[in-house]
Amino acid sequence: MKTIGAVVGTKTKPNTPSEFHFWIPSWEESISIGSIVKAEDGMRRVYGVVVEMQGYSDIDDVLLHQLSRGGDPEVKSPNKEQSVVVCTARVIKQESDRPLREGLVSYPSYEELEETLTVEGCNIPFGVFTNTDGTSIPVKVDENYLLGYEGAHVNISGMSGLGTKTSTFLFILSSIFAHSKERVACILFNIKSDDLLYIDEESPYLSESDLEIYEKCGIKPSGFNARFFAPSNALSQGDSLRSDIEIFRWGYREIRDYIPSLLKAGDQDQREKLDTAFYDLMRMAQQRNIVSFSQLLEFMERELLPPNKGGSELIHGSYKATWGKLYNQIKGLNSKYGGLITEYEDDVVELPYQELKDRQVWVIDIQQLGFYARKLVFEKVISEFERRLESKELKINKIILFMDELNKYAPSHNSIEVASLKAKLIDISARGRSIGFSLFGAEQFKSKVDQNIIGNVSTDVYGKTKESELMDPLYKIFSDEIKDKIRRFSKGDKLVEHELFDAPIFVKMPRPPCMLGSDKIRLTHSSSLLKAVPY
Ligand SMILES: Nc1ncnc2c1ncn2[C@@H]1O[C@H](COP(=O)(O)OP(=O)(O)OP(=O)(O)O)[C@@H](O)[C@H]1O
Ligand SMILES: [Mg+2]
């Protein structure tokens, strides 16, 4: 094995059990940030990933350097100054917790790299690591940390488009489906145009290098086995850009538990009054076997809003004025939420939760819904699956929930608007691992996501990220050079941090195995252009 450096600990840069330094000869040009190297001292072998590189020389002063060349940069100095490049490597594998005194540095062989990067139990490839000597190997994470019971939360962050968050998720999902030992399915919400509406189609855009990554990771790229759902519109058709979509439409029974979070109140006092009135109303409705909004409104008109009483008179524990406000808001739900909510029991079409199958993806298209309606769909769908997973009523035992724009629905700041959804997501990220409910979140700015959620992440994937975001204290764990590399990433470059890794690893991820909405548009556009060309 060719020697490419020598270990050295100095007064100002001593080696420690978790870090060692080495200098490289002037002819060595391959080592860079992210390289994995092996240091050998006698029988001892220590593997590390290069996280810092610094060039030293014996020149004290820039003026001296300039003077010795007579002010001309091209003039060679009669005495060549000494210079050296020193690399710092973060230890990723060693047998004892002791610093290295000295040693020779070389590249690990394929087998050594495999042994270094493969932690026991890790079986799900998260991209391919290519060392700077050209050796490349899949980087695997432990599925117990992805799908429970050790952990169940993956976070993917990066700039819009260039961070390729959705593509990363879809690649990871294909890897989990290819290698997991569990019965696992996935729930996705389409919130951007037709972003996720064609994931059942194979991608026509995979390059040679993409296919190579898929092959190394043992994945056969293809479209997913997927079902697509959307709320109905006023004409009872799916409110979606995809025409062959299955519809759903909810009535009073389906959404009653979520109505309190949909009610609008001017202040806290009004909110409490509305909440109390609503819970009383739910109780009364149950006693009277009320199952639809039309029955509920009719009951309210008859018993809670009698024309002969004034607004400040108490009826069934609340003022008539409060019942009036509640009535107007409940009546307004139907028009406010379009075809998603129906007044009549006969019109209800519930999602077939029980039918979710192993290796299946459900795409729930809510891109045409407003903020509050989306929130309702998120909360209800998540709760329905959570309950069924917990009571083991499903054909599967693990569900991956992909939440795009996590910072919007679980923001780091307090927001009354999303309080109940955020509480649900925090609960999933903390408790989901014990019931097999995994949260896979994606966002542009990880620093804008709630701390409780971030604290529960067991695997992080970073794509290209803006400098201003990298300045957040959250990224203090990374050296300036690593941050710089993340800032300069191209689309397939990612940094993976996993609970069982001693250091983060740079990997390459391929284009997604299936068709993205943006790619479909490109394809349709280019084929229509072709058709437009005359003979
Ligand atoms: N490894 C890759 N190499 C080159 N192009 C890629 C790669 N991965 C994804 N892409 C392409 O980059 C584009 C953007 O990807 P993607 O939609 O995943 O980004 P995003 O971060 O989710 O964007 P947004 O923030 O807008 O949701 C897509 O056209 C996709 O095909
Ligand atoms: Mg996206």
XYZ file of C-alpha atoms and ligand atoms in Angstrom:
567
model
C 0.000 0.000 0.000
C 1.506 3.317 -1.051
C 2.354 5.681 1.817
C 0.797 9.113 1.342
C 1.489 10.797 4.666
C 3.052 10.702 8.127
C 1.208 11.128 11.432
C 2.347 14.023 13.572
C 1.012 15.562 16.765
C 2.403 18.996 17.662
C 2.214 21.314 20.668
C -0.589 23.298 19.092
C -2.241 20.401 17.261
C -1.904 17.277 19.422
C -3.460 13.982 18.326
C -6.387 12.843 20.463
C -8.334 9.563 20.650
C -10.897 11.051 18.242
C -8.592 12.975 15.899
C -5.145 12.658 14.312
C -3.011 14.900 12.103
C -0.695 13.975 9.258
C 1.356 15.803 6.682
C 1.366 14.852 3.039
C 4.299 15.016 0.593
C 4.275 17.655 -2.137
C 3.515 15.062 -4.869
C 0.366 13.875 -3.086
C -2.555 15.534 -4.838
C -5.500 13.215 -4.336
C -6.351 13.724 -0.644
C -9.178 16.181 -0.018
C -11.899 16.938 2.525
C -13.942 13.749 2.989
C -11.158 11.261 2.024
C -10.925 8.204 4.255
C -7.381 7.233 5.253
C -5.665 4.546 7.285
C -2.903 5.324 9.811
C -0.681 2.432 10.886
C 1.627 2.423 13.863
C 3.099 -1.059 14.286
C 0.145 -3.407 14.767
C -2.246 -0.564 15.401
C -4.601 0.651 12.661
C -6.734 3.748 12.891
C -9.153 4.896 10.181
C -10.208 8.506 9.826
C -12.046 10.885 7.548
C -10.248 14.075 6.535
C -12.137 17.058 7.932
C -9.535 19.834 7.734
C -6.525 20.680 5.528
C -4.066 23.493 6.174
C -0.977 24.644 4.260
C 1.959 25.803 6.446
C 5.189 27.570 5.475
C 8.144 29.077 7.355
C 7.367 32.582 6.076
C 6.529 34.977 8.911
C 5.621 37.921 6.820
C 4.010 38.530 3.422
C 6.339 41.545 2.941
C 9.393 39.299 3.198
C 7.942 36.969 0.544
C 7.313 39.885 -1.781
C 10.737 41.491 -1.148
C 12.637 38.239 -1.818
C 11.071 38.246 -5.342
C 11.703 41.906 -5.971
C 7.951 42.492 -6.147
C 7.532 40.186 -9.196
C 5.328 37.125 -8.519
C 7.033 35.170 -11.323
C 10.565 35.561 -9.955
C 11.810 32.460 -8.120
C 13.360 33.045 -4.701
C 17.036 31.859 -4.498
C 16.141 29.878 -1.337
C 12.976 27.868 -1.773
C 10.769 28.344 1.295
C 9.611 25.254 3.175
C 5.924 24.470 3.024
C 3.727 21.557 4.045
C 0.068 20.564 3.949
C -1.304 19.143 7.199
C -4.559 17.186 7.272
C -6.776 16.535 10.274
C -8.710 13.269 10.265
C -11.650 12.461 12.493
C -11.357 8.884 13.711
C -14.069 6.566 12.425
C -12.653 3.269 13.569
C -9.986 2.148 16.024
C -9.541 -0.557 18.603
C -8.445 1.517 21.605
C -9.338 4.989 22.860
C -5.761 6.302 22.747
C -4.163 8.990 20.605
C -1.691 7.999 17.897
C 1.955 8.964 18.600
C 3.199 8.404 15.065
C 2.422 6.302 12.012
C 2.267 6.041 8.267
C -0.815 7.020 6.317
C -2.194 5.244 3.242
C -5.515 4.615 1.529
C -7.487 1.659 2.907
C -8.142 -1.257 0.513
C -11.714 -2.035 -0.634
C -12.024 -4.731 2.060
C -10.689 -2.393 4.762
C -13.040 0.363 3.636
C -15.937 -2.065 3.712
C -15.002 -3.159 7.201
C -14.639 0.456 8.334
C -17.901 1.740 6.928
C -20.089 -1.269 7.558
C -21.290 -1.094 11.103
C -22.877 -4.298 12.363
C -26.595 -4.408 11.615
C -26.424 -1.762 8.880
C -28.273 -3.085 5.832
C -29.875 -0.143 3.991
C -27.614 1.613 1.416
C -27.765 5.412 1.612
C -25.666 6.169 -1.469
C -22.129 5.362 -2.492
C -18.928 6.666 -0.960
C -16.071 7.105 -3.433
C -12.685 7.574 -1.847
C -10.214 9.949 -3.454
C -8.160 6.989 -4.721
C -11.211 5.831 -6.712
C -12.378 2.976 -4.435
C -16.130 3.128 -4.080
C -18.494 1.364 -1.719
C -22.141 1.619 -0.621
C -22.692 3.329 2.725
C -25.290 1.448 4.762
C -27.382 2.497 7.740
C -29.227 0.352 10.267
C -32.911 -0.157 9.511
C -33.697 -0.337 13.219
C -32.800 3.361 13.309
C -34.946 4.153 10.278
C -38.095 2.166 11.010
C -37.865 1.543 14.761
C -37.368 0.394 17.425
C -34.060 2.191 18.022
C -34.993 5.295 16.073
C -37.477 6.366 13.414
C -36.695 9.742 12.079
C -34.729 10.796 9.017
C -34.191 14.408 8.070
C -33.261 15.634 4.587
C -32.288 19.265 4.144
C -30.981 21.379 1.282
C -31.694 24.215 -1.084
C -34.710 24.177 -3.331
C -33.977 22.169 -6.489
C -30.213 21.969 -6.016
C -30.561 20.180 -2.674
C -32.636 17.454 -4.458
C -34.548 16.599 -1.263
C -37.513 14.865 -2.897
C -35.203 12.851 -5.156
C -33.095 11.861 -2.159
C -36.180 10.685 -0.302
C -37.390 8.609 -3.260
C -33.987 6.989 -3.666
C -33.840 6.181 0.064
C -37.361 4.761 -0.114
C -36.410 2.505 -3.021
C -33.425 1.320 -0.989
C -35.600 0.577 2.052
C -38.143 -1.265 -0.114
C -35.322 -3.282 -1.710
C -33.572 -4.292 1.508
C -35.858 -4.030 4.543
C -36.829 -7.169 6.422
C -40.076 -5.518 7.561
C -43.518 -5.161 5.986
C -43.212 -1.488 5.175
C -45.334 1.064 3.286
C -45.172 4.809 2.758
C -47.554 7.779 2.927
C -46.722 10.904 0.927
C -48.573 14.175 0.541
C -48.296 15.923 -2.795
C -48.150 19.634 -1.940
C -46.414 21.064 -4.997
C -48.027 21.024 -8.426
C -47.689 17.463 -9.785
C -44.371 16.825 -7.973
C -45.250 13.295 -6.780
C -48.087 12.357 -9.114
C -46.066 10.125 -11.460
C -43.938 8.142 -9.043
C -45.464 4.939 -10.424
C -43.568 5.570 -13.695
C -39.934 4.633 -14.228
C -37.492 7.521 -14.671
C -36.237 7.929 -18.247
C -33.419 10.189 -17.032
C -31.040 7.807 -15.264
C -27.461 8.241 -16.481
C -24.707 5.606 -16.544
C -23.383 6.906 -13.236
C -26.866 6.835 -11.659
C -27.323 3.214 -12.751
C -23.913 2.351 -11.334
C -24.960 3.695 -7.924
C -28.218 1.719 -8.059
C -26.289 -1.409 -8.930
C -23.744 -0.934 -6.137
C -26.635 -0.395 -3.714
C -28.444 -3.534 -4.912
C -31.537 -1.637 -6.071
C -33.421 -2.142 -9.329
C -34.690 1.336 -10.225
C -38.360 1.423 -11.201
C -41.612 3.244 -10.577
C -43.293 2.561 -7.233
C -46.367 0.438 -6.627
C -48.502 3.480 -5.812
C -52.102 4.565 -5.244
C -53.138 8.174 -5.733
C -55.890 9.907 -3.761
C -57.330 13.422 -3.839
C -60.317 15.151 -2.250
C -63.274 15.413 -4.569
C -64.242 18.698 -6.133
C -67.791 20.072 -6.354
C -68.418 17.829 -9.391
C -67.394 14.708 -7.441
C -64.203 14.329 -9.452
C -60.715 14.159 -7.974
C -59.366 17.671 -7.427
C -56.016 16.785 -8.931
C -53.779 17.219 -11.958
C -53.885 13.438 -12.357
C -57.137 12.235 -13.927
C -57.211 8.574 -12.766
C -57.194 9.456 -9.071
C -59.239 7.873 -6.264
C -61.353 10.415 -4.399
C -62.134 10.907 -0.715
C -64.727 13.100 0.959
C -65.334 13.438 4.677
C -68.448 14.091 6.755
C -69.141 14.988 10.381
C -68.167 11.595 11.833
C -64.857 11.521 9.967
C -63.623 14.952 11.055
C -65.389 15.779 14.332
C -62.237 15.207 16.418
C -60.352 17.778 14.325
C -62.986 20.516 14.227
C -61.645 22.384 17.318
C -58.363 23.066 15.508
C -60.334 24.443 12.530
C -62.392 26.926 14.546
C -61.374 30.558 14.352
C -61.502 32.718 17.480
C -60.660 36.396 18.024
C -58.885 35.837 21.342
C -58.094 33.168 23.921
C -61.322 33.807 25.866
C -63.403 33.311 22.732
C -61.425 30.182 21.842
C -62.128 28.616 25.228
C -65.835 29.428 24.919
C -65.994 27.911 21.406
C -64.054 24.801 22.458
C -66.298 24.205 25.488
C -69.411 24.696 23.367
C -68.095 22.336 20.694
C -67.297 19.519 23.136
C -70.806 19.892 24.647
C -72.228 19.807 21.129
C -70.288 16.618 20.306
C -71.643 14.961 23.441
C -75.228 15.984 22.641
C -74.811 14.823 19.030
C -73.591 11.435 20.188
C -76.570 11.018 22.515
C -78.881 11.765 19.582
C -77.063 9.509 17.083
C -76.241 12.442 14.814
C -73.939 11.307 12.000
C -73.883 14.136 9.447
C -73.355 17.884 9.303
C -76.874 18.413 7.958
C -78.352 16.630 11.006
C -76.006 18.549 13.306
C -76.948 21.948 11.877
C -80.610 21.098 11.980
C -80.271 20.100 15.659
C -78.435 23.353 16.439
C -81.094 25.474 14.727
C -83.855 23.678 16.595
C -82.442 23.331 20.086
C -79.540 25.749 20.525
C -80.682 28.759 18.511
C -84.399 29.200 19.333
C -85.675 32.493 17.874
C -87.370 33.494 21.131
C -84.080 33.721 23.118
C -81.496 36.541 23.239
C -77.752 36.242 22.522
C -76.778 36.576 26.200
C -79.091 33.802 27.388
C -77.613 30.469 28.444
C -78.700 27.380 26.479
C -77.231 23.971 27.348
C -74.290 25.579 29.195
C -73.232 28.211 26.591
C -74.553 31.615 25.516
C -76.793 31.623 22.495
C -74.307 34.044 20.872
C -71.542 31.427 21.234
C -73.774 28.750 19.693
C -74.460 31.202 16.878
C -70.762 31.669 16.179
C -70.171 27.936 16.287
C -73.124 27.323 13.967
C -71.824 29.803 11.392
C -68.336 28.301 11.435
C -69.600 24.713 11.115
C -71.965 25.718 8.320
C -69.082 27.507 6.611
C -66.838 24.389 6.627
C -68.633 22.905 3.661
C -68.037 25.874 1.387
C -64.604 26.716 2.857
C -63.182 23.240 2.311
C -64.778 22.725 -1.090
C -65.437 19.113 -2.002
C -63.357 17.766 0.895
C -66.264 18.043 3.356
C -69.854 17.004 2.748
C -73.009 17.732 4.722
C -74.573 14.368 3.874
C -73.700 10.945 5.199
C -74.426 9.281 1.830
C -71.733 11.345 0.127
C -68.904 10.287 2.433
C -66.003 8.391 0.814
C -63.392 7.416 3.397
C -59.815 6.466 2.532
C -59.371 2.657 2.576
C -56.725 2.725 5.330
C -56.934 -1.050 5.862
C -55.807 -1.694 2.288
C -52.315 -0.201 2.636
C -49.964 -2.954 1.476
C -46.349 -3.956 1.900
C -44.005 -1.938 -0.398
C -46.887 0.290 -1.451
C -46.846 4.101 -1.572
C -49.951 6.197 -1.078
C -49.795 9.665 -2.558
C -52.421 12.004 -1.129
C -52.706 14.939 -3.456
C -53.617 18.079 -1.506
C -51.787 20.674 -3.557
C -55.066 22.358 -4.530
C -56.226 22.693 -0.889
C -55.664 25.788 1.238
C -53.515 25.845 4.374
C -56.232 24.855 6.896
C -57.670 22.119 4.711
C -54.165 20.663 4.243
C -53.657 20.739 7.975
C -56.900 18.817 8.455
C -55.840 16.144 5.942
C -52.390 15.784 7.546
C -53.768 15.473 11.050
C -56.528 13.059 10.173
C -54.522 10.755 7.905
C -51.614 10.621 10.364
C -53.952 9.884 13.301
C -55.868 7.194 11.414
C -52.699 5.296 10.513
C -51.143 5.842 13.925
C -54.159 4.294 15.652
C -54.269 1.310 13.303
C -50.513 0.671 13.527
C -50.670 0.802 17.298
C -53.509 -1.686 17.477
C -51.853 -3.824 14.761
C -54.889 -3.687 12.461
C -52.876 -3.297 9.248
C -51.249 -5.720 6.807
C -47.958 -3.953 7.438
C -46.007 -3.247 10.606
C -44.021 -0.150 9.529
C -45.132 3.095 7.916
C -42.893 5.835 6.580
C -44.534 9.245 6.653
C -42.827 11.736 4.349
C -43.408 15.367 5.339
C -42.063 17.878 2.848
C -41.597 21.488 4.067
C -41.390 20.260 7.648
C -40.364 23.736 8.812
C -43.787 25.005 7.767
C -45.750 22.415 9.719
C -43.410 22.002 12.705
C -41.635 25.373 12.870
C -39.068 26.290 15.512
C -41.196 29.281 16.575
C -44.546 29.143 18.343
C -47.445 29.231 15.926
C -51.070 28.838 16.998
C -52.023 28.069 13.398
C -50.113 24.773 13.332
C -50.011 24.019 17.068
C -52.019 20.775 16.922
C -50.242 19.430 13.814
C -46.854 20.300 15.257
C -47.746 18.513 18.520
C -48.715 15.446 16.478
C -45.426 15.504 14.525
C -43.406 15.909 17.723
C -45.269 12.954 19.158
C -44.549 10.820 16.061
C -40.873 11.763 16.076
C -40.568 10.827 19.761
C -42.925 7.875 20.083
C -43.243 6.652 16.494
C -40.237 4.362 16.799
C -42.009 2.182 19.356
C -45.059 1.654 17.114
C -43.266 1.545 13.746
C -44.321 4.988 12.526
C -41.315 6.791 11.015
C -41.162 10.449 10.201
C -39.014 11.318 7.167
C -38.911 15.106 6.969
C -37.505 17.418 4.308
C -36.953 21.149 4.371
C -34.728 23.883 3.006
C -33.687 25.162 6.417
C -33.177 22.611 9.142
C -32.563 25.427 11.636
C -36.204 26.490 11.196
C -37.601 23.121 12.362
C -38.753 22.571 15.943
C -35.926 21.520 18.294
C -37.881 18.579 19.756
C -38.171 17.091 16.292
C -34.550 17.761 15.364
C -33.460 16.183 18.662
C -35.079 12.901 17.635
C -33.423 12.596 14.216
C -31.342 9.439 13.954
C -30.172 9.900 10.354
C -29.489 13.224 8.683
C -28.910 13.799 4.975
C -27.554 17.200 3.936
C -27.701 18.389 0.342
C -26.351 21.659 -1.056
C -27.058 24.321 1.581
C -26.786 28.100 1.636
C -23.959 29.732 3.586
C -26.364 31.774 5.724
C -28.056 28.566 6.886
C -24.699 26.885 7.582
C -23.846 29.735 9.954
C -26.568 28.559 12.365
C -25.179 27.007 15.613
C -26.835 23.733 14.559
C -23.930 23.201 12.117
C -21.186 23.880 14.694
C -20.402 20.156 14.733
C -18.959 20.496 11.217
C -15.550 21.989 10.447
C -15.428 25.082 8.222
C -14.028 22.939 5.394
C -16.940 20.479 5.596
C -19.416 23.366 5.573
C -17.633 24.796 2.592
C -17.917 21.500 0.770
C -21.672 21.312 1.533
C -22.059 24.835 0.158
C -20.323 23.792 -3.091
C -22.143 20.441 -3.512
C -23.542 19.491 -6.885
C -26.938 17.772 -7.104
C -26.010 14.184 -6.246
C -23.596 15.072 -3.417
C -24.821 14.441 0.116
C -23.420 14.263 3.623
C -24.897 11.456 5.735
C -24.872 11.450 9.516
C -26.163 8.330 11.220
C -26.523 7.409 14.868
C -24.093 4.482 14.480
C -21.410 6.377 12.498
C -18.520 7.989 14.370
C -18.178 10.664 11.684
C -20.391 11.969 8.872
C -19.691 10.455 5.431
C -19.863 12.134 2.019
C -21.831 10.065 -0.481
C -23.245 10.268 -3.993
C -26.934 9.663 -4.509
C -28.479 9.073 -7.938
C -31.470 10.660 -9.646
C -34.760 9.235 -8.331
C -35.829 5.810 -9.648
C -39.199 7.183 -10.709
C -40.640 10.147 -12.557
C -40.879 13.528 -10.803
C -43.502 16.071 -11.873
C -40.819 18.502 -13.063
C -39.178 15.766 -15.147
C -42.515 14.699 -16.641
C -43.143 18.275 -17.782
C -39.702 18.317 -19.403
C -40.413 15.027 -21.155
C -43.836 16.104 -22.411
C -42.438 19.435 -23.515
C -39.515 17.921 -25.428
C -41.705 15.315 -27.166
C -44.236 17.973 -28.197
C -41.373 20.054 -29.576
C -40.218 17.030 -31.562
C -43.707 16.568 -32.940
C -43.829 20.219 -33.892
C -40.754 19.900 -36.135
C -41.964 19.622 -39.761
C -40.505 16.987 -42.144
N -28.221 13.083 -8.435
C -28.769 13.940 -9.283
N -28.067 14.428 -10.326
C -28.601 15.307 -11.194
N -29.871 15.753 -11.135
C -30.625 15.324 -10.114
C -30.119 14.406 -9.122
N -31.108 14.168 -8.240
C -32.163 14.888 -8.642
N -31.898 15.581 -9.746
C -32.823 16.475 -10.476
O -32.898 17.737 -9.820
C -34.196 18.291 -9.955
C -34.695 18.795 -8.605
O -34.784 17.726 -7.708
P -35.850 17.674 -6.510
O -37.223 17.952 -6.997
O -35.612 16.377 -5.808
O -35.354 18.889 -5.601
P -35.997 19.452 -4.251
O -34.888 19.812 -3.333
O -36.998 18.483 -3.720
O -36.720 20.778 -4.762
P -37.851 21.624 -4.043
O -37.227 22.306 -2.859
O -38.286 22.586 -5.109
O -38.927 20.663 -3.637
C -35.077 17.200 -10.586
O -35.290 17.506 -11.940
C -34.253 15.936 -10.443
O -34.468 15.016 -11.494
Mg -39.016 18.699 -3.287
